[in-house]
Amino acid sequence: MPFNTELTRRLRIEVPVVQGGMQWVGYAELAAAVSNAGGLGILTALTQPTPEDLRKEIRRCRAMTKKPFGVNLTFLPSLVPPDYAAYAQVIIDEGIKIVETAGNNPGPVIAQLKEVNTIILHKCTTIRHAKSAIKLGVDFLSIDGFECAGHVGESDITNFILLSRARQELKVPFIASGGFADGQGLAAALALGAEGINMGTRFMCTVEAPIHQKVKEAIVASDEHNTSLVMRRWKNTTRLFRNKVTEEAIKVERESKTGEFSEMAPFVSGKRGREVFLNGDIDYGVWTAGQVIGLIHDIPTCADLLQRIQTEALQALDRARSFHTATAGQSKL
């Protein structure tokens, strides 16, 4: 086993790579493939319409892999919030011991999960939020830089600074999230103090990702300029793939005289975004993607991707090590 970090030890995985929870993407096919390849696969709880549907998906994933996998539970503002406690109870009942949490006010559910010693990875976009999560008893922090897909927070701090601040300030181990697609990125994250990385967009562009081939091909054909930020006006800034609907949404956000979110809502519908993944029309609705799309140039299997990341990371670490040479009076480290 070439990697031995706190993440690999605690999660009992071989490669310090976590597949982020992604709405309409985190199904059993992808999670099992990532886990079988040595990383940590993640099912997305709220992709399932009910807690009982999540139970079925957990069992389906378990039939595909004997290795550890986790479940993502994200807490976002909603007029009719999901029954988070019921989803958490299914996670507990099914014996899942690793949960990725994200969003606002996760305290009650984290307490519920910690009663049975669940390992919690909590995603944060600021050091302030990370410190609050530590008080809730999380085991790992997933530090999400401004490059990431989806909800980027309101601070605009990129990972090069954010990860170093985490290293300086936090007393809980952390992983790096946002902008990672290859082994060089993994090596950089480890050098900055992280115990591993979280990848979302990169795993969307794999053979096993349960989304339309045309979406994967659109990611490969894009570069780092092909994302846009929307909903900053309502302090819910989100990074999306730049397409026709995203551009329309930005125009409404910029030109709205009332500032009412209802004018924006039809353009950022999650239902339309889900259809993109099913029908392959990349302009049908909005969908999340990180700036890391500029680093993605192929559609490998998860096994090939993680093997390549391991090889690249070890080569990058060896290369960095080679730059140090002993001088007179010094011994090689």
Tab-separated table of C-alpha atoms in Angstrom:
chain	number	residue	atom	x	y	z
A	1	MET	CA	0.000	0.000	0.000
A	2	PRO	CA	1.854	3.134	-1.192
A	3	PHE	CA	-0.166	5.599	0.904
A	4	ASN	CA	-0.500	5.651	4.669
A	5	THR	CA	-2.394	8.739	5.821
A	6	GLU	CA	-4.886	9.194	8.585
A	7	LEU	CA	-7.608	9.107	5.940
A	8	THR	CA	-6.531	5.735	4.527
A	9	ARG	CA	-6.071	4.279	8.009
A	10	ARG	CA	-9.358	5.455	9.490
A	11	LEU	CA	-11.488	4.751	6.426
A	12	ARG	CA	-9.681	1.487	5.571
A	13	ILE	CA	-9.062	2.548	1.974
A	14	GLU	CA	-5.958	2.184	-0.186
A	15	VAL	CA	-5.854	5.501	-2.043
A	16	PRO	CA	-6.499	8.797	-0.191
A	17	VAL	CA	-9.214	9.853	-2.635
A	18	VAL	CA	-12.869	10.419	-1.723
A	19	GLN	CA	-15.599	10.628	-4.353
A	20	GLY	CA	-17.677	13.635	-3.385
A	21	GLY	CA	-21.416	13.354	-2.943
A	22	MET	CA	-23.089	14.658	-6.104
A	23	GLN	CA	-26.795	15.124	-6.653
A	24	TRP	CA	-28.134	12.867	-9.440
A	25	VAL	CA	-24.657	11.326	-9.845
A	26	GLY	CA	-23.875	9.552	-6.570
A	27	TYR	CA	-25.590	6.240	-7.287
A	28	ALA	CA	-24.412	2.729	-6.458
A	29	GLU	CA	-22.682	2.171	-9.818
A	30	LEU	CA	-20.224	5.002	-9.271
A	31	ALA	CA	-19.746	4.592	-5.517
A	32	ALA	CA	-19.012	0.873	-5.847
A	33	ALA	CA	-16.573	1.451	-8.714
A	34	VAL	CA	-14.608	4.036	-6.710
A	35	SER	CA	-14.493	1.814	-3.633
A	36	ASN	CA	-13.466	-1.229	-5.665
A	37	ALA	CA	-10.647	0.871	-7.130
A	38	GLY	CA	-9.300	1.628	-3.653
A	39	GLY	CA	-10.865	5.018	-2.938
A	40	LEU	CA	-13.980	5.877	-0.962
A	41	GLY	CA	-17.213	5.822	-2.954
A	42	ILE	CA	-20.089	7.987	-1.755
A	43	LEU	CA	-23.831	7.567	-2.283
A	44	THR	CA	-25.849	10.808	-2.283
A	45	ALA	CA	-28.728	10.413	0.157
A	46	LEU	CA	-31.000	13.135	-1.216
A	47	THR	CA	-30.717	11.780	-4.753
A	48	GLN	CA	-33.042	9.129	-3.361
A	49	PRO	CA	-36.643	10.432	-3.028
A	50	THR	CA	-37.285	8.769	0.348
A	51	PRO	CA	-35.283	7.240	3.200
A	52	GLU	CA	-36.505	3.799	2.159
A	53	ASP	CA	-35.188	4.378	-1.351
A	54	LEU	CA	-31.828	5.206	0.220
A	55	ARG	CA	-31.972	1.895	2.081
A	56	LYS	CA	-32.460	0.069	-1.233
A	57	GLU	CA	-29.568	1.968	-2.827
A	58	ILE	CA	-27.238	1.164	0.069
A	59	ARG	CA	-28.085	-2.525	-0.291
A	60	ARG	CA	-27.590	-2.310	-4.060
A	61	CYS	CA	-24.165	-0.765	-3.547
A	62	ARG	CA	-23.247	-3.370	-0.960
A	63	ALA	CA	-24.012	-6.059	-3.535
A	64	MET	CA	-21.477	-4.421	-5.878
A	65	THR	CA	-18.588	-3.959	-3.450
A	66	LYS	CA	-17.278	-5.514	-0.264
A	67	LYS	CA	-15.117	-2.473	0.436
A	68	PRO	CA	-16.035	0.571	2.564
A	69	PHE	CA	-18.297	3.236	1.092
A	70	GLY	CA	-20.098	6.198	2.590
A	71	VAL	CA	-23.210	8.332	2.229
A	72	ASN	CA	-23.442	12.093	1.663
A	73	LEU	CA	-26.119	14.065	3.513
A	74	THR	CA	-26.339	17.744	2.523
A	75	PHE	CA	-28.344	20.336	4.458
A	76	LEU	CA	-29.543	23.152	2.240
A	77	PRO	CA	-32.271	25.816	2.581
A	78	SER	CA	-35.639	24.463	1.489
A	79	LEU	CA	-39.289	25.441	1.821
A	80	VAL	CA	-40.022	21.805	2.657
A	81	PRO	CA	-36.860	20.331	4.205
A	82	PRO	CA	-36.286	16.579	3.798
A	83	ASP	CA	-36.629	14.363	6.851
A	84	TYR	CA	-32.905	14.384	7.574
A	85	ALA	CA	-33.273	12.403	10.787
A	86	ALA	CA	-35.055	9.614	8.907
A	87	TYR	CA	-32.320	9.477	6.258
A	88	ALA	CA	-29.721	9.375	9.041
A	89	GLN	CA	-31.575	6.544	10.765
A	90	VAL	CA	-31.489	4.469	7.575
A	91	ILE	CA	-27.744	5.102	7.366
A	92	ILE	CA	-27.405	3.864	10.939
A	93	ASP	CA	-29.716	0.890	10.442
A	94	GLU	CA	-27.768	-0.225	7.365
A	95	GLY	CA	-24.461	-0.124	9.205
A	96	ILE	CA	-22.829	2.648	7.167
A	97	LYS	CA	-19.928	3.968	9.235
A	98	ILE	CA	-18.755	6.878	7.043
A	99	VAL	CA	-20.904	9.924	6.285
A	100	GLU	CA	-20.022	13.081	4.375
A	101	THR	CA	-22.044	16.066	5.577
A	102	ALA	CA	-22.332	19.534	4.068
A	103	GLY	CA	-24.471	22.634	4.364
A	104	ASN	CA	-26.122	24.506	7.210
A	105	ASN	CA	-27.040	23.367	10.724
A	106	PRO	CA	-25.959	19.720	10.574
A	107	GLY	CA	-25.551	19.544	14.363
A	108	PRO	CA	-28.594	17.423	15.302
A	109	VAL	CA	-27.923	14.807	12.623
A	110	ILE	CA	-24.204	14.717	13.356
A	111	ALA	CA	-25.079	14.056	17.014
A	112	GLN	CA	-27.448	11.286	15.906
A	113	LEU	CA	-24.730	9.667	13.790
A	114	LYS	CA	-21.989	10.060	16.376
A	115	GLU	CA	-24.057	8.087	18.903
A	116	VAL	CA	-23.086	4.988	16.931
A	117	ASN	CA	-19.487	6.132	16.264
A	118	THR	CA	-19.997	7.113	12.642
A	119	ILE	CA	-16.966	8.768	11.032
A	120	ILE	CA	-18.032	12.222	9.833
A	121	LEU	CA	-16.369	14.136	6.987
A	122	HIS	CA	-17.797	17.655	6.912
A	123	LYS	CA	-17.347	19.999	3.953
A	124	CYS	CA	-16.493	23.646	4.687
A	125	THR	CA	-15.594	26.664	2.546
A	126	THR	CA	-14.099	28.771	5.363
A	127	ILE	CA	-11.888	28.207	8.386
A	128	ARG	CA	-14.577	29.789	10.568
A	129	HIS	CA	-17.120	27.186	9.509
A	130	ALA	CA	-14.524	24.444	9.942
A	131	LYS	CA	-13.969	25.475	13.570
A	132	SER	CA	-17.725	25.357	14.177
A	133	ALA	CA	-17.833	21.845	12.709
A	134	ILE	CA	-15.026	20.726	14.990
A	135	LYS	CA	-17.190	21.674	17.978
A	136	LEU	CA	-19.829	19.277	16.620
A	137	GLY	CA	-17.364	16.389	16.836
A	138	VAL	CA	-16.552	15.771	13.166
A	139	ASP	CA	-13.647	13.436	12.440
A	140	PHE	CA	-12.384	14.985	9.205
A	141	LEU	CA	-12.926	18.298	7.490
A	142	SER	CA	-13.243	18.526	3.719
A	143	ILE	CA	-11.849	21.958	2.887
A	144	ASP	CA	-13.646	23.237	-0.216
A	145	GLY	CA	-11.831	25.882	-2.247
A	146	PHE	CA	-13.434	28.503	-4.475
A	147	GLU	CA	-12.540	26.382	-7.531
A	148	CYS	CA	-15.107	23.751	-6.566
A	149	ALA	CA	-18.360	22.840	-8.262
A	150	GLY	CA	-21.682	23.706	-6.665
A	151	HIS	CA	-21.880	25.828	-3.537
A	152	VAL	CA	-18.612	27.751	-3.256
A	153	GLY	CA	-19.469	29.905	-0.237
A	154	GLU	CA	-19.135	33.684	-0.210
A	155	SER	CA	-15.450	34.165	0.632
A	156	ASP	CA	-13.770	33.437	-2.729
A	157	ILE	CA	-10.708	31.824	-1.130
A	158	THR	CA	-8.883	29.399	-3.395
A	159	ASN	CA	-7.378	26.175	-2.137
A	160	PHE	CA	-3.740	27.230	-2.140
A	161	ILE	CA	-4.510	29.674	0.666
A	162	LEU	CA	-7.386	27.813	2.277
A	163	LEU	CA	-5.473	24.565	2.741
A	164	SER	CA	-2.496	26.344	4.275
A	165	ARG	CA	-4.816	28.183	6.642
A	166	ALA	CA	-6.338	24.821	7.568
A	167	ARG	CA	-2.876	23.451	8.284
A	168	GLN	CA	-2.113	26.439	10.491
A	169	GLU	CA	-5.392	26.613	12.375
A	170	LEU	CA	-7.227	23.318	12.562
A	171	LYS	CA	-6.711	20.562	15.107
A	172	VAL	CA	-8.707	18.006	13.109
A	173	PRO	CA	-7.344	16.198	10.015
A	174	PHE	CA	-8.602	17.556	6.713
A	175	ILE	CA	-8.848	16.604	3.072
A	176	ALA	CA	-8.683	18.957	0.094
A	177	SER	CA	-11.708	19.489	-2.132
A	178	GLY	CA	-12.129	21.578	-5.273
A	179	GLY	CA	-9.746	21.602	-8.226
A	180	PHE	CA	-8.399	18.044	-8.002
A	181	ALA	CA	-8.240	15.622	-10.909
A	182	ASP	CA	-4.813	13.994	-10.954
A	183	GLY	CA	-1.910	12.676	-8.937
A	184	GLN	CA	-0.001	15.934	-9.068
A	185	GLY	CA	-2.948	17.534	-7.279
A	186	LEU	CA	-2.943	14.767	-4.682
A	187	ALA	CA	0.784	15.264	-4.084
A	188	ALA	CA	0.267	19.018	-3.718
A	189	ALA	CA	-2.576	18.529	-1.242
A	190	LEU	CA	-0.467	16.174	0.863
A	191	ALA	CA	2.390	18.702	0.815
A	192	LEU	CA	0.021	21.406	2.046
A	193	GLY	CA	-1.034	19.288	5.025
A	194	ALA	CA	-4.096	17.424	3.776
A	195	GLU	CA	-4.652	13.705	4.408
A	196	GLY	CA	-6.139	13.155	0.955
A	197	ILE	CA	-8.403	14.723	-1.651
A	198	ASN	CA	-12.062	14.835	-2.601
A	199	MET	CA	-13.002	14.727	-6.297
A	200	GLY	CA	-16.434	15.362	-7.777
A	201	THR	CA	-16.285	16.657	-11.343
A	202	ARG	CA	-13.405	14.294	-12.214
A	203	PHE	CA	-15.519	11.280	-11.205
A	204	MET	CA	-18.416	12.562	-13.333
A	205	CYS	CA	-16.148	11.980	-16.297
A	206	THR	CA	-15.555	8.253	-15.796
A	207	VAL	CA	-17.001	5.208	-17.519
A	208	GLU	CA	-19.068	4.227	-14.473
A	209	ALA	CA	-20.601	7.644	-13.780
A	210	PRO	CA	-24.362	7.173	-14.366
A	211	ILE	CA	-24.803	10.248	-16.563
A	212	HIS	CA	-25.179	10.672	-20.323
A	213	GLN	CA	-22.086	10.199	-22.471
A	214	LYS	CA	-22.608	13.600	-24.087
A	215	VAL	CA	-22.207	15.294	-20.711
A	216	LYS	CA	-18.893	13.517	-20.205
A	217	GLU	CA	-17.780	14.510	-23.684
A	218	ALA	CA	-18.749	18.133	-22.969
A	219	ILE	CA	-16.502	18.108	-19.893
A	220	VAL	CA	-13.576	16.744	-21.917
A	221	ALA	CA	-14.138	19.392	-24.610
A	222	SER	CA	-14.248	22.260	-22.085
A	223	ASP	CA	-11.545	24.253	-20.364
A	224	GLU	CA	-11.222	26.075	-17.052
A	225	HIS	CA	-13.167	29.065	-18.406
A	226	ASN	CA	-16.353	27.058	-18.963
A	227	THR	CA	-17.969	27.583	-15.575
A	228	SER	CA	-20.036	30.474	-14.226
A	229	LEU	CA	-21.109	31.733	-10.807
A	230	VAL	CA	-24.809	32.337	-10.172
A	231	MET	CA	-27.007	33.375	-7.230
A	232	ARG	CA	-24.391	35.601	-5.602
A	233	ARG	CA	-27.092	38.244	-5.264
A	234	TRP	CA	-28.886	35.944	-2.809
A	235	LYS	CA	-25.700	34.845	-0.986
A	236	ASN	CA	-26.077	31.317	-2.311
A	237	THR	CA	-23.250	31.463	-4.843
A	238	THR	CA	-23.060	28.355	-6.988
A	239	ARG	CA	-20.588	27.328	-9.682
A	240	LEU	CA	-22.252	25.807	-12.743
A	241	PHE	CA	-21.227	24.606	-16.166
A	242	ARG	CA	-21.506	27.592	-18.506
A	243	ASN	CA	-24.300	26.920	-20.979
A	244	LYS	CA	-27.283	28.744	-22.473
A	245	VAL	CA	-29.473	28.408	-19.372
A	246	THR	CA	-26.696	29.551	-17.066
A	247	GLU	CA	-26.164	32.647	-19.226
A	248	GLU	CA	-29.899	33.391	-19.105
A	249	ALA	CA	-29.863	33.014	-15.333
A	250	ILE	CA	-26.929	35.409	-15.008
A	251	LYS	CA	-28.768	37.971	-17.149
A	252	VAL	CA	-31.864	37.757	-14.938
A	253	GLU	CA	-29.765	38.028	-11.791
A	254	ARG	CA	-27.936	41.078	-13.104
A	255	GLU	CA	-30.929	42.908	-14.542
A	256	SER	CA	-33.733	42.091	-12.089
A	257	LYS	CA	-35.270	45.268	-10.696
A	258	THR	CA	-37.070	43.508	-7.840
A	259	GLY	CA	-34.341	41.182	-6.649
A	260	GLU	CA	-36.965	38.498	-6.147
A	261	PHE	CA	-35.499	35.014	-6.365
A	262	SER	CA	-38.743	33.837	-7.992
A	263	GLU	CA	-37.539	35.470	-11.221
A	264	MET	CA	-34.429	33.297	-11.117
A	265	ALA	CA	-35.951	30.036	-9.931
A	266	PRO	CA	-37.105	28.659	-13.321
A	267	PHE	CA	-33.559	28.891	-14.658
A	268	VAL	CA	-31.861	27.059	-11.788
A	269	SER	CA	-34.349	24.225	-11.460
A	270	GLY	CA	-32.770	21.048	-10.172
A	271	LYS	CA	-35.311	19.005	-12.124
A	272	ARG	CA	-34.108	20.472	-15.417
A	273	GLY	CA	-30.533	19.831	-14.348
A	274	ARG	CA	-31.306	16.208	-13.684
A	275	GLU	CA	-32.733	15.867	-17.205
A	276	VAL	CA	-29.379	16.977	-18.625
A	277	PHE	CA	-27.777	13.875	-17.139
A	278	LEU	CA	-30.511	11.695	-18.603
A	279	ASN	CA	-31.019	13.136	-22.093
A	280	GLY	CA	-27.511	14.442	-22.807
A	281	ASP	CA	-28.661	17.921	-23.877
A	282	ILE	CA	-26.065	20.001	-22.048
A	283	ASP	CA	-28.114	23.197	-22.586
A	284	TYR	CA	-31.393	21.827	-21.246
A	285	GLY	CA	-30.795	22.982	-17.668
A	286	VAL	CA	-28.111	24.022	-15.220
A	287	TRP	CA	-25.614	21.522	-13.837
A	288	THR	CA	-22.640	21.853	-11.551
A	289	ALA	CA	-19.020	21.573	-12.638
A	290	GLY	CA	-15.781	22.838	-11.141
A	291	GLN	CA	-12.960	24.763	-12.775
A	292	VAL	CA	-11.125	21.439	-12.753
A	293	ILE	CA	-12.840	20.658	-16.061
A	294	GLY	CA	-9.790	22.293	-17.614
A	295	LEU	CA	-7.682	19.373	-16.356
A	296	ILE	CA	-9.953	16.591	-17.613
A	297	HIS	CA	-9.089	15.168	-21.023
A	298	ASP	CA	-10.429	11.607	-21.045
A	299	ILE	CA	-13.132	9.260	-19.742
A	300	PRO	CA	-11.348	6.412	-17.933
A	301	THR	CA	-12.726	3.707	-15.687
A	302	CYS	CA	-12.493	4.500	-11.990
A	303	ALA	CA	-9.909	1.744	-11.610
A	304	ASP	CA	-7.682	3.207	-14.336
A	305	LEU	CA	-8.125	6.725	-12.974
A	306	LEU	CA	-7.144	5.859	-9.408
A	307	GLN	CA	-4.205	3.755	-10.551
A	308	ARG	CA	-3.004	6.674	-12.644
A	309	ILE	CA	-3.454	9.093	-9.751
A	310	GLN	CA	-1.370	6.851	-7.509
A	311	THR	CA	1.420	6.637	-10.070
A	312	GLU	CA	1.401	10.371	-10.784
A	313	ALA	CA	1.351	11.300	-7.100
A	314	LEU	CA	4.309	9.070	-6.251
A	315	GLN	CA	6.254	10.420	-9.233
A	316	ALA	CA	5.465	14.007	-8.202
A	317	LEU	CA	6.544	13.371	-4.610
A	318	ASP	CA	9.772	11.720	-5.807
A	319	ARG	CA	10.436	14.625	-8.164
A	320	ALA	CA	10.014	17.146	-5.358
A	321	ARG	CA	12.296	15.092	-3.159
A	322	SER	CA	14.979	15.038	-5.867
A	323	PHE	CA	15.361	18.801	-5.662
A	324	HIS	CA	16.994	18.468	-2.243
A	325	THR	CA	20.686	17.641	-2.326
A	326	ALA	CA	23.082	17.358	0.585
A	327	THR	CA	25.791	20.011	0.881
A	328	ALA	CA	29.011	20.030	2.861
A	329	GLY	CA	28.321	19.376	6.510
A	330	GLN	CA	24.812	18.085	5.835
A	331	SER	CA	23.527	14.563	5.526
A	332	LYS	CA	20.721	13.531	3.223
A	333	LEU	CA	17.363	13.314	4.986
